């Protein structure tokens, strides 16, 4: 916990400086501490993405970042200090209960980050993706080694910056920092609701009630978590400023939407929000659209460049605008396999079952998959059905209707591509809290709910719990529990206790976890690392094996076609 706290102090220092710098460049006139920090995270992600194209994100990057920090502080010291002073003054204006809540939840978030990682994808590709960026930057054809590496997220680039791998190997907790920012932002809005009784402030202010769920995402750098947090902030600014249309708020919505899209392309529906905002207020915004246009092109260029280097496809995992111009591109058969498997996984169906069922049967299967998935899938459909009634009766505003139809659009996209509830949670939470805000208004009761949810978080954090009622997956059946061992040093990045063996296939020497590891496992093995079971599968059924382009790992990988007899 102690080391994480110290690292977060530096992250706050850096993100506030860079966020302030970005604000000065495009004149956002932002006064919100949390937004400034998020703008700093965005700036770090952009800088890190550029850097990773040419080399590793390691000590040399941090030396440059330190110089940038020093220049900004020396030039704008008083203005930056004013940001901190304003934040502490606002904190003092919170009710005693909300101040106590923020102290409590901050400690719990750091404790959860120090505990055992919970998310399965952390073991399949989060750890390894970040290690590759820290040691080599973006590597040509890396997805040939492990198909999941093609999913390298903007959030993993941000985490690679703040992993401080040259100092310590177990910082893997940026999602926790993001959740802390989200709690601060929403609690401040809740306090404002207690003063002005504006319903949109209450909806956003209820986000901390979901900490029981979101805590499971923060002991590993899950790209889903920032999508949930940033979405709530985008929704708030969209609703509050849709009619007034201040240019500064429009630019914040644009930047946050682009950031979310760079982190998680499945959240593409959020890009509709700034477009709607623009169409609604085009005459007002038209003269000052240049910064938004530049940022849009910038993120698109970085996204395409990253994907081309790692996979050979500009819009991976789709094959859109792909022409196989690169010898290191992932073979189309493997990309199609991955895309199809991702889709089928959301329905828990085999390919044969999927094609033998009607759309209605597939939909019913999706609603009744298994315990946890079924719960969220049913809630999703229920919210789609009942939300129009609550919008019409309690908050009949155009901005809410737009959000509703975007939710329906997002659900439709997911049903076609990858219908996993975690890609939809931000809408579930927002409209769930909207319904709650229509029914519950008592300030004391809301405060009690906050502390009640914190009590549930503490139970999950400090006591052993079995999730057997929610899932059958043995890898996540036990909760991620904090122990006294993590008071100073956080738990290692991987929860797996596995042995790695040196293996070889063609010119590729790699590290493979033992045979007890599940198919996609990489864990925290030394680079290059991939499960031999996986390589054997693709060799047997697709006749491809990954090979190094040279003796240097930085030069990348390609998939070598072999005969069925090899």
Short mmCIF file of C-alpha atoms in Angstrom, two decimals, residues 217-431:
data_model
loop_
_atom_site.label_atom_id
_atom_site.label_comp_id
_atom_site.label_asym_id
_atom_site.label_seq_id
_atom_site.Cartn_x
_atom_site.Cartn_y
_atom_site.Cartn_z
CA UNK A 217 -11.38 -4.47 -11.86
CA UNK A 218 -8.75 -2.35 -10.11
CA UNK A 219 -6.01 -4.72 -8.97
CA UNK A 220 -5.05 -5.08 -12.65
CA UNK A 221 -5.01 -2.51 -15.48
CA UNK A 222 -8.38 -3.41 -16.99
CA UNK A 223 -9.31 -1.12 -19.90
CA UNK A 224 -12.95 -1.54 -18.91
CA UNK A 225 -12.61 0.46 -15.69
CA UNK A 226 -11.61 3.82 -17.25
CA UNK A 227 -14.42 3.36 -19.79
CA UNK A 228 -16.93 3.16 -16.92
CA UNK A 229 -15.51 6.14 -15.03
CA UNK A 230 -14.93 8.43 -18.03
CA UNK A 231 -18.34 7.55 -19.48
CA UNK A 232 -20.10 8.88 -16.41
CA UNK A 233 -18.19 12.15 -16.71
CA UNK A 234 -19.02 12.37 -20.44
CA UNK A 235 -22.70 11.67 -19.73
CA UNK A 236 -22.74 14.39 -17.06
CA UNK A 237 -21.22 17.08 -19.29
CA UNK A 238 -23.44 16.03 -22.19
CA UNK A 239 -26.63 16.36 -20.14
CA UNK A 240 -25.67 19.53 -18.29
CA UNK A 241 -24.34 21.50 -21.27
CA UNK A 242 -26.29 20.13 -24.22
CA UNK A 243 -28.36 23.29 -24.63
CA UNK A 244 -25.84 25.87 -23.43
CA UNK A 245 -23.08 24.40 -25.62
CA UNK A 246 -19.98 26.11 -24.19
CA UNK A 247 -17.06 25.41 -26.48
CA UNK A 248 -14.80 24.38 -23.59
CA UNK A 249 -17.18 21.66 -22.40
CA UNK A 250 -17.59 20.40 -25.97
CA UNK A 251 -13.83 19.97 -26.24
CA UNK A 252 -13.73 18.09 -22.93
CA UNK A 253 -16.44 15.73 -24.21
CA UNK A 254 -14.48 15.23 -27.43
CA UNK A 255 -11.19 14.50 -25.66
CA UNK A 256 -12.75 12.10 -23.14
CA UNK A 257 -14.71 10.30 -25.88
CA UNK A 258 -11.58 9.90 -28.00
CA UNK A 259 -9.66 8.72 -24.95
CA UNK A 260 -12.32 6.09 -24.21
CA UNK A 261 -12.33 4.95 -27.83
CA UNK A 262 -8.51 4.63 -27.83
CA UNK A 263 -8.76 2.61 -24.62
CA UNK A 264 -11.64 0.38 -25.72
CA UNK A 265 -12.86 0.42 -29.36
CA UNK A 266 -15.99 -1.53 -28.33
CA UNK A 267 -17.19 1.71 -26.71
CA UNK A 268 -17.55 3.28 -30.17
CA UNK A 269 -21.15 4.32 -29.46
CA UNK A 270 -19.83 7.05 -27.15
CA UNK A 271 -18.39 8.82 -30.18
CA UNK A 272 -21.97 9.65 -31.17
CA UNK A 273 -22.28 12.01 -28.17
CA UNK A 274 -19.87 14.73 -29.33
CA UNK A 275 -21.32 14.41 -32.84
CA UNK A 276 -24.84 15.01 -31.50
CA UNK A 277 -23.53 17.87 -29.39
CA UNK A 278 -21.96 19.38 -32.51
CA UNK A 279 -25.05 18.96 -34.70
CA UNK A 280 -27.27 20.50 -32.02
CA UNK A 281 -24.99 23.53 -31.58
CA UNK A 282 -23.16 23.74 -34.90
CA UNK A 283 -23.53 27.51 -35.39
CA UNK A 284 -22.01 28.20 -31.97
CA UNK A 285 -19.19 25.66 -32.21
CA UNK A 286 -18.32 26.00 -35.91
CA UNK A 287 -15.69 28.79 -35.52
CA UNK A 288 -13.69 26.81 -32.95
CA UNK A 289 -13.72 23.23 -34.21
CA UNK A 290 -10.05 23.04 -35.17
CA UNK A 291 -8.73 21.57 -31.85
CA UNK A 292 -11.38 18.84 -31.86
CA UNK A 293 -10.61 18.02 -35.49
CA UNK A 294 -6.88 17.80 -34.74
CA UNK A 295 -7.40 15.53 -31.72
CA UNK A 296 -9.68 13.27 -33.75
CA UNK A 297 -7.06 12.87 -36.47
CA UNK A 298 -4.31 12.40 -33.89
CA UNK A 299 -6.06 9.54 -32.06
CA UNK A 300 -7.07 7.91 -35.35
CA UNK A 301 -3.47 8.07 -36.59
CA UNK A 302 -2.10 6.59 -33.36
CA UNK A 303 -4.75 3.88 -33.29
CA UNK A 304 -4.09 2.83 -36.89
CA UNK A 305 -0.30 3.02 -36.50
CA UNK A 306 -0.33 0.93 -33.31
CA UNK A 307 -2.54 -1.71 -34.93
CA UNK A 308 -0.52 -1.83 -38.14
CA UNK A 309 2.73 -2.36 -36.25
CA UNK A 310 1.41 -5.01 -33.88
CA UNK A 311 -1.01 -6.87 -36.17
CA UNK A 312 -0.70 -5.60 -39.75
CA UNK A 313 -4.38 -4.57 -39.69
CA UNK A 314 -5.40 -0.89 -39.24
CA UNK A 315 -8.67 -1.69 -37.43
CA UNK A 316 -7.87 -5.00 -35.76
CA UNK A 317 -9.61 -7.34 -34.97
CA UNK A 318 -11.71 -6.43 -38.00
CA UNK A 319 -10.10 -6.80 -41.42
CA UNK A 320 -11.47 -3.45 -42.57
CA UNK A 321 -9.11 -1.66 -45.03
CA UNK A 322 -6.53 -4.42 -44.70
CA UNK A 323 -4.52 -5.29 -47.80
CA UNK A 324 -1.86 -7.66 -46.42
CA UNK A 325 0.96 -5.29 -47.34
CA UNK A 326 3.08 -6.41 -44.41
CA UNK A 327 4.94 -9.71 -44.17
CA UNK A 328 4.49 -9.62 -40.40
CA UNK A 329 0.69 -9.29 -40.59
CA UNK A 330 -1.32 -11.91 -38.72
CA UNK A 331 -2.76 -14.47 -41.21
CA UNK A 332 -6.41 -13.82 -42.06
CA UNK A 333 -7.41 -17.30 -40.86
CA UNK A 334 -6.11 -16.56 -37.37
CA UNK A 335 -7.79 -13.14 -37.24
CA UNK A 336 -11.09 -14.65 -38.37
CA UNK A 337 -10.73 -17.40 -35.77
CA UNK A 338 -10.13 -14.85 -33.01
CA UNK A 339 -13.03 -12.62 -34.12
CA UNK A 340 -15.43 -15.57 -34.34
CA UNK A 341 -14.33 -17.03 -31.02
CA UNK A 342 -14.79 -13.67 -29.29
CA UNK A 343 -18.33 -13.46 -30.62
CA UNK A 344 -19.19 -17.05 -29.73
CA UNK A 345 -17.72 -16.64 -26.24
CA UNK A 346 -20.32 -13.96 -25.50
CA UNK A 347 -23.08 -16.49 -26.21
CA UNK A 348 -21.25 -19.51 -24.76
CA UNK A 349 -21.98 -21.43 -27.96
CA UNK A 350 -19.91 -23.53 -30.32
CA UNK A 351 -19.78 -22.50 -33.97
CA UNK A 352 -22.05 -25.39 -34.95
CA UNK A 353 -24.60 -24.49 -32.25
CA UNK A 354 -24.58 -20.83 -33.25
CA UNK A 355 -25.34 -21.56 -36.92
CA UNK A 356 -28.02 -24.14 -36.09
CA UNK A 357 -30.08 -21.75 -33.92
CA UNK A 358 -32.49 -18.97 -34.86
CA UNK A 359 -31.82 -15.38 -33.79
CA UNK A 360 -34.53 -15.67 -31.16
CA UNK A 361 -33.00 -18.87 -29.75
CA UNK A 362 -29.58 -17.21 -29.63
CA UNK A 363 -31.09 -14.23 -27.81
CA UNK A 364 -32.77 -16.47 -25.22
CA UNK A 365 -29.50 -18.36 -24.78
CA UNK A 366 -27.74 -15.02 -24.17
CA UNK A 367 -30.30 -14.11 -21.51
CA UNK A 368 -29.88 -17.44 -19.73
CA UNK A 369 -26.17 -18.19 -20.24
CA UNK A 370 -25.13 -18.64 -16.65
CA UNK A 371 -25.40 -16.96 -13.28
CA UNK A 372 -23.54 -13.64 -13.45
CA UNK A 373 -23.82 -13.13 -17.21
CA UNK A 374 -27.55 -13.84 -17.16
CA UNK A 375 -28.08 -11.35 -14.34
CA UNK A 376 -26.46 -8.46 -16.19
CA UNK A 377 -27.93 -9.45 -19.55
CA UNK A 378 -31.45 -9.47 -18.12
CA UNK A 379 -30.84 -6.12 -16.38
CA UNK A 380 -29.65 -4.69 -19.71
CA UNK A 381 -32.85 -5.69 -21.50
CA UNK A 382 -34.99 -4.56 -18.55
CA UNK A 383 -33.39 -1.09 -18.60
CA UNK A 384 -33.97 -0.81 -22.35
CA UNK A 385 -37.65 -1.57 -21.71
CA UNK A 386 -38.38 0.61 -18.65
CA UNK A 387 -36.07 3.60 -19.16
CA UNK A 388 -38.38 5.39 -21.65
CA UNK A 389 -41.13 5.48 -19.03
CA UNK A 390 -38.86 7.02 -16.39
CA UNK A 391 -37.35 9.51 -18.85
CA UNK A 392 -40.79 10.66 -20.00
CA UNK A 393 -42.23 10.89 -16.49
CA UNK A 394 -39.31 12.32 -14.51
CA UNK A 395 -36.72 13.92 -16.81
CA UNK A 396 -38.18 14.46 -20.26
CA UNK A 397 -35.18 16.14 -21.87
CA UNK A 398 -33.73 15.65 -25.34
CA UNK A 399 -30.24 14.87 -23.98
CA UNK A 400 -31.59 11.92 -21.96
CA UNK A 401 -33.46 10.55 -24.95
CA UNK A 402 -30.27 10.71 -26.99
CA UNK A 403 -28.39 8.81 -24.29
CA UNK A 404 -31.13 6.20 -24.24
CA UNK A 405 -30.97 5.59 -27.99
CA UNK A 406 -27.18 5.43 -27.85
CA UNK A 407 -27.55 2.75 -25.15
CA UNK A 408 -29.83 0.76 -27.45
CA UNK A 409 -27.36 1.24 -30.31
CA UNK A 410 -24.44 0.06 -28.15
CA UNK A 411 -26.35 -3.05 -27.08
CA UNK A 412 -27.17 -3.81 -30.70
CA UNK A 413 -23.52 -3.49 -31.73
CA UNK A 414 -22.47 -5.83 -28.93
CA UNK A 415 -25.06 -8.45 -29.85
CA UNK A 416 -23.60 -8.50 -33.36
CA UNK A 417 -19.93 -8.50 -32.30
CA UNK A 418 -19.09 -9.53 -28.74
CA UNK A 419 -22.10 -9.60 -26.37
CA UNK A 420 -20.23 -9.55 -23.05
CA UNK A 421 -21.91 -7.57 -20.30
CA UNK A 422 -18.65 -5.90 -19.21
CA UNK A 423 -18.70 -3.93 -22.49
CA UNK A 424 -22.08 -2.48 -21.47
CA UNK A 425 -21.74 -1.86 -17.74
CA UNK A 426 -21.38 1.92 -18.07
CA UNK A 427 -24.88 2.11 -19.57
CA UNK A 428 -26.29 -0.39 -17.06
CA UNK A 429 -24.93 1.68 -14.18
CA UNK A 430 -25.96 5.05 -15.57
CA UNK A 431 -29.57 4.14 -16.38
#
